[in-house]
């Protein structure tokens, strides 16, 4: 933070921001408790199912985050000279004035800081309406002595905790077992931790005396996530993560990998690349074959539709009752009607009763009943004489 205990302006800005955030949180909590922000209420039924009492409404948008990490306890100004007096559980649950928040302490190693740590600190922060959360982080010496080696060093773990949004103050080099002097120095009202007995440092439960004093506030562990679980995943898939870091540019010396293993990992990576390429080609070929099959099915369907349409049109035109047959019948009837003679009506006069019709000359020749009679020569032309009566006889014959 770079803030000393001499009253730097940054300290006052941080304190003002924290007071503002606490006021907003207290206001939101009061609205929630008064029913302005109804939440989903679950009631356990007889068969273990949950019933929804009220629907969950969305929380209005507000900015409660800070622009600075939480300060360290040894960088803050000393507390006032008032004697240390704890707050009872009833007073804490009922709510305390803004200038006197309930000081809750939570400690841990916080190695490879993850969501399980953040959820535990969130529970500690939400224990009471007005809470000032103090988080103690143990040093490397104590951790290596009582718990084991850590992935992150103490400075990295201190910095990780200061950037958690629920933390108001961080105590570096926190003690493994809490003493009355430490509790009085930091004016701690309650200690938050999960209720499972924590056996360490020759004790069955290092929080037993805190529980006996009525200062213990239990929280719940987040199942499925812990530092040990994360380390187990890395150890289990050691080869995968070594190859990953080799690809990212780390040297075998930095990863503490021998020359032979390095070449083995590189060879495995090349083999995996070939496998991935083959797999990609197979997938692409499957997609291509699938597309070809889909297109062929579409073409076959179109061909079938066209063939059915063609056959239907052909039968409609050339079939037994097709349009062509009707056309031929109609044409034949017209031709017969055109070449067949017309019969005279019964009321028409007979041949003898008709008046002789005038004769006319045919330029060449015409068929007569007997033999052609020569025509008189006129202007050097030859011809035959026929009359309309002859034509009528020919029609009757």
Short mmCIF file of N, CA, C and O in Angstrom, two decimals, residues 32-82:
data_model
loop_
_atom_site.label_atom_id
_atom_site.label_comp_id
_atom_site.label_asym_id
_atom_site.label_seq_id
_atom_site.Cartn_x
_atom_site.Cartn_y
_atom_site.Cartn_z
N UNK A 32 -33.27 -5.91 2.63
CA UNK A 32 -33.56 -7.33 2.45
C UNK A 32 -34.35 -7.89 3.62
O UNK A 32 -35.27 -8.66 3.46
N UNK A 33 -33.97 -7.47 4.85
CA UNK A 33 -34.67 -7.97 6.03
C UNK A 33 -36.06 -7.38 6.16
O UNK A 33 -36.95 -8.00 6.73
N UNK A 34 -36.27 -6.17 5.62
CA UNK A 34 -37.59 -5.56 5.71
C UNK A 34 -38.53 -5.99 4.61
O UNK A 34 -39.68 -5.59 4.59
N UNK A 35 -38.02 -6.75 3.65
CA UNK A 35 -38.90 -7.27 2.62
C UNK A 35 -38.83 -6.50 1.32
O UNK A 35 -39.52 -6.83 0.37
N UNK A 36 -37.98 -5.44 1.25
CA UNK A 36 -37.88 -4.70 0.01
C UNK A 36 -37.14 -5.48 -1.06
O UNK A 36 -37.35 -5.26 -2.24
N UNK A 37 -36.25 -6.34 -0.63
CA UNK A 37 -35.53 -7.20 -1.57
C UNK A 37 -35.87 -8.66 -1.27
O UNK A 37 -35.09 -9.35 -0.61
N UNK A 38 -37.03 -9.12 -1.68
CA UNK A 38 -37.39 -10.51 -1.35
C UNK A 38 -36.49 -11.48 -2.05
O UNK A 38 -36.11 -11.30 -3.20
N UNK A 39 -36.12 -12.54 -1.37
CA UNK A 39 -35.28 -13.58 -1.93
C UNK A 39 -36.04 -14.90 -1.92
O UNK A 39 -37.11 -15.02 -1.32
N UNK A 40 -35.48 -15.86 -2.60
CA UNK A 40 -36.13 -17.16 -2.71
C UNK A 40 -36.04 -17.89 -1.37
O UNK A 40 -34.95 -18.14 -0.86
N UNK A 41 -37.17 -18.19 -0.81
CA UNK A 41 -37.23 -18.91 0.45
C UNK A 41 -37.51 -20.37 0.18
O UNK A 41 -38.43 -20.71 -0.56
N UNK A 42 -36.74 -21.23 0.75
CA UNK A 42 -36.90 -22.66 0.53
C UNK A 42 -37.30 -23.32 1.84
O UNK A 42 -36.69 -23.10 2.86
N UNK A 43 -38.32 -24.11 1.75
CA UNK A 43 -38.77 -24.85 2.92
C UNK A 43 -38.63 -26.33 2.63
O UNK A 43 -39.11 -26.83 1.61
N UNK A 44 -37.99 -27.04 3.51
CA UNK A 44 -37.80 -28.47 3.33
C UNK A 44 -39.11 -29.18 3.56
O UNK A 44 -39.76 -29.02 4.60
N UNK A 45 -39.54 -29.94 2.58
CA UNK A 45 -40.76 -30.71 2.72
C UNK A 45 -40.51 -32.03 3.38
O UNK A 45 -39.40 -32.39 3.77
N UNK A 46 -41.59 -32.79 3.50
CA UNK A 46 -41.47 -34.09 4.15
C UNK A 46 -40.68 -35.07 3.29
O UNK A 46 -40.03 -35.98 3.81
N UNK A 47 -40.72 -34.89 1.97
CA UNK A 47 -40.01 -35.80 1.08
C UNK A 47 -38.66 -35.28 0.67
O UNK A 47 -38.04 -35.80 -0.24
N UNK A 48 -38.16 -34.22 1.30
CA UNK A 48 -36.85 -33.68 1.00
C UNK A 48 -36.83 -32.66 -0.10
O UNK A 48 -35.80 -32.07 -0.38
N UNK A 49 -38.00 -32.39 -0.75
CA UNK A 49 -38.03 -31.41 -1.82
C UNK A 49 -38.17 -30.02 -1.24
O UNK A 49 -38.58 -29.82 -0.10
N UNK A 50 -37.82 -29.03 -2.04
CA UNK A 50 -37.87 -27.65 -1.59
C UNK A 50 -39.01 -26.94 -2.29
O UNK A 50 -39.27 -27.13 -3.48
N UNK A 51 -39.74 -26.12 -1.53
CA UNK A 51 -40.85 -25.33 -2.06
C UNK A 51 -40.41 -23.88 -2.16
O UNK A 51 -39.79 -23.35 -1.23
N UNK A 52 -40.76 -23.25 -3.23
CA UNK A 52 -40.40 -21.86 -3.42
C UNK A 52 -41.49 -20.98 -2.81
O UNK A 52 -42.63 -20.98 -3.25
N UNK A 53 -41.09 -20.19 -1.79
CA UNK A 53 -42.04 -19.29 -1.18
C UNK A 53 -42.21 -18.01 -1.97
O UNK A 53 -43.30 -17.55 -2.22
N UNK A 54 -41.10 -17.42 -2.38
CA UNK A 54 -41.12 -16.20 -3.16
C UNK A 54 -40.12 -16.32 -4.29
O UNK A 54 -39.10 -16.98 -4.15
N UNK A 55 -40.42 -15.67 -5.36
CA UNK A 55 -39.49 -15.69 -6.48
C UNK A 55 -38.33 -14.74 -6.23
O UNK A 55 -38.49 -13.69 -5.62
N UNK A 56 -37.18 -15.12 -6.74
CA UNK A 56 -35.98 -14.31 -6.57
C UNK A 56 -36.06 -13.12 -7.51
O UNK A 56 -36.23 -13.26 -8.71
N UNK A 57 -35.97 -11.91 -6.93
CA UNK A 57 -35.96 -10.69 -7.74
C UNK A 57 -34.53 -10.23 -7.92
O UNK A 57 -33.66 -10.49 -7.08
N UNK A 58 -34.27 -9.55 -9.01
CA UNK A 58 -32.92 -9.11 -9.30
C UNK A 58 -32.54 -7.92 -8.44
O UNK A 58 -33.36 -7.06 -8.14
N UNK A 59 -31.28 -7.89 -8.07
CA UNK A 59 -30.76 -6.81 -7.22
C UNK A 59 -30.46 -5.60 -8.10
O UNK A 59 -29.93 -5.74 -9.19
N UNK A 60 -30.80 -4.40 -7.66
CA UNK A 60 -30.48 -3.21 -8.46
C UNK A 60 -28.98 -3.03 -8.61
O UNK A 60 -28.20 -3.42 -7.75
N UNK A 61 -28.61 -2.41 -9.73
CA UNK A 61 -27.20 -2.22 -10.00
C UNK A 61 -26.61 -1.20 -9.02
O UNK A 61 -27.19 -0.15 -8.78
N UNK A 62 -25.44 -1.52 -8.49
CA UNK A 62 -24.72 -0.59 -7.63
C UNK A 62 -23.25 -0.99 -7.63
O UNK A 62 -22.90 -2.15 -7.82
N UNK A 63 -22.38 -0.01 -7.43
CA UNK A 63 -20.95 -0.24 -7.43
C UNK A 63 -20.46 -0.22 -5.99
O UNK A 63 -20.45 0.84 -5.34
N UNK A 64 -20.11 -1.39 -5.48
CA UNK A 64 -19.65 -1.47 -4.08
C UNK A 64 -18.19 -1.88 -4.01
O UNK A 64 -17.65 -2.02 -2.93
N UNK A 65 -17.55 -2.09 -5.14
CA UNK A 65 -16.15 -2.47 -5.12
C UNK A 65 -15.25 -1.29 -4.80
O UNK A 65 -15.62 -0.12 -4.90
N UNK A 66 -14.06 -1.59 -4.40
CA UNK A 66 -13.07 -0.57 -4.05
C UNK A 66 -12.01 -0.49 -5.13
O UNK A 66 -11.84 -1.40 -5.92
N UNK A 67 -11.29 0.61 -5.13
CA UNK A 67 -10.22 0.81 -6.10
C UNK A 67 -8.86 0.43 -5.54
O UNK A 67 -7.88 0.49 -6.27
N UNK A 68 -8.81 0.09 -4.27
CA UNK A 68 -7.53 -0.22 -3.63
C UNK A 68 -7.65 -1.55 -2.89
O UNK A 68 -8.72 -1.90 -2.41
N UNK A 69 -6.57 -2.28 -2.77
CA UNK A 69 -6.60 -3.51 -1.98
C UNK A 69 -6.74 -3.22 -0.50
O UNK A 69 -6.56 -2.07 -0.04
N UNK A 70 -7.06 -4.25 0.26
CA UNK A 70 -7.20 -4.08 1.71
C UNK A 70 -5.84 -3.75 2.33
O UNK A 70 -4.81 -4.28 1.91
N UNK A 71 -5.81 -2.89 3.33
CA UNK A 71 -4.53 -2.52 3.95
C UNK A 71 -4.05 -3.61 4.90
O UNK A 71 -4.82 -4.46 5.36
N UNK A 72 -2.77 -3.58 5.21
CA UNK A 72 -2.20 -4.47 6.21
C UNK A 72 -2.37 -3.85 7.59
O UNK A 72 -2.37 -2.62 7.75
N UNK A 73 -2.53 -4.70 8.59
CA UNK A 73 -2.81 -4.21 9.94
C UNK A 73 -1.66 -3.37 10.49
O UNK A 73 -1.88 -2.38 11.21
N UNK A 74 -0.40 -3.73 10.15
CA UNK A 74 0.74 -2.97 10.69
C UNK A 74 0.97 -1.66 9.96
O UNK A 74 1.88 -0.91 10.31
N UNK A 75 0.17 -1.35 8.94
CA UNK A 75 0.28 -0.09 8.23
C UNK A 75 -0.83 0.88 8.61
O UNK A 75 -0.84 2.02 8.12
N UNK A 76 -1.76 0.46 9.43
CA UNK A 76 -2.87 1.31 9.84
C UNK A 76 -2.53 2.08 11.09
O UNK A 76 -1.66 1.69 11.89
N UNK A 77 -3.26 3.16 11.29
CA UNK A 77 -3.10 3.94 12.52
C UNK A 77 -3.57 3.11 13.71
O UNK A 77 -4.48 2.29 13.58
N UNK A 78 -2.99 3.33 14.85
CA UNK A 78 -3.43 2.56 16.02
C UNK A 78 -4.86 2.91 16.39
O UNK A 78 -5.37 3.99 16.09
N UNK A 79 -5.55 1.96 16.99
CA UNK A 79 -6.95 2.17 17.39
C UNK A 79 -7.02 3.19 18.51
O UNK A 79 -6.02 3.60 19.11
N UNK A 80 -8.25 3.62 18.79
CA UNK A 80 -8.43 4.62 19.86
C UNK A 80 -8.04 4.02 21.20
O UNK A 80 -7.83 2.82 21.35
N UNK A 81 -7.95 4.88 22.16
CA UNK A 81 -7.49 4.48 23.49
C UNK A 81 -8.59 3.92 24.38
O UNK A 81 -8.37 3.69 25.58
N UNK A 82 -9.77 3.70 23.80
CA UNK A 82 -10.84 3.13 24.59
C UNK A 82 -10.51 1.69 24.93
O UNK A 82 -9.88 0.98 24.15
#
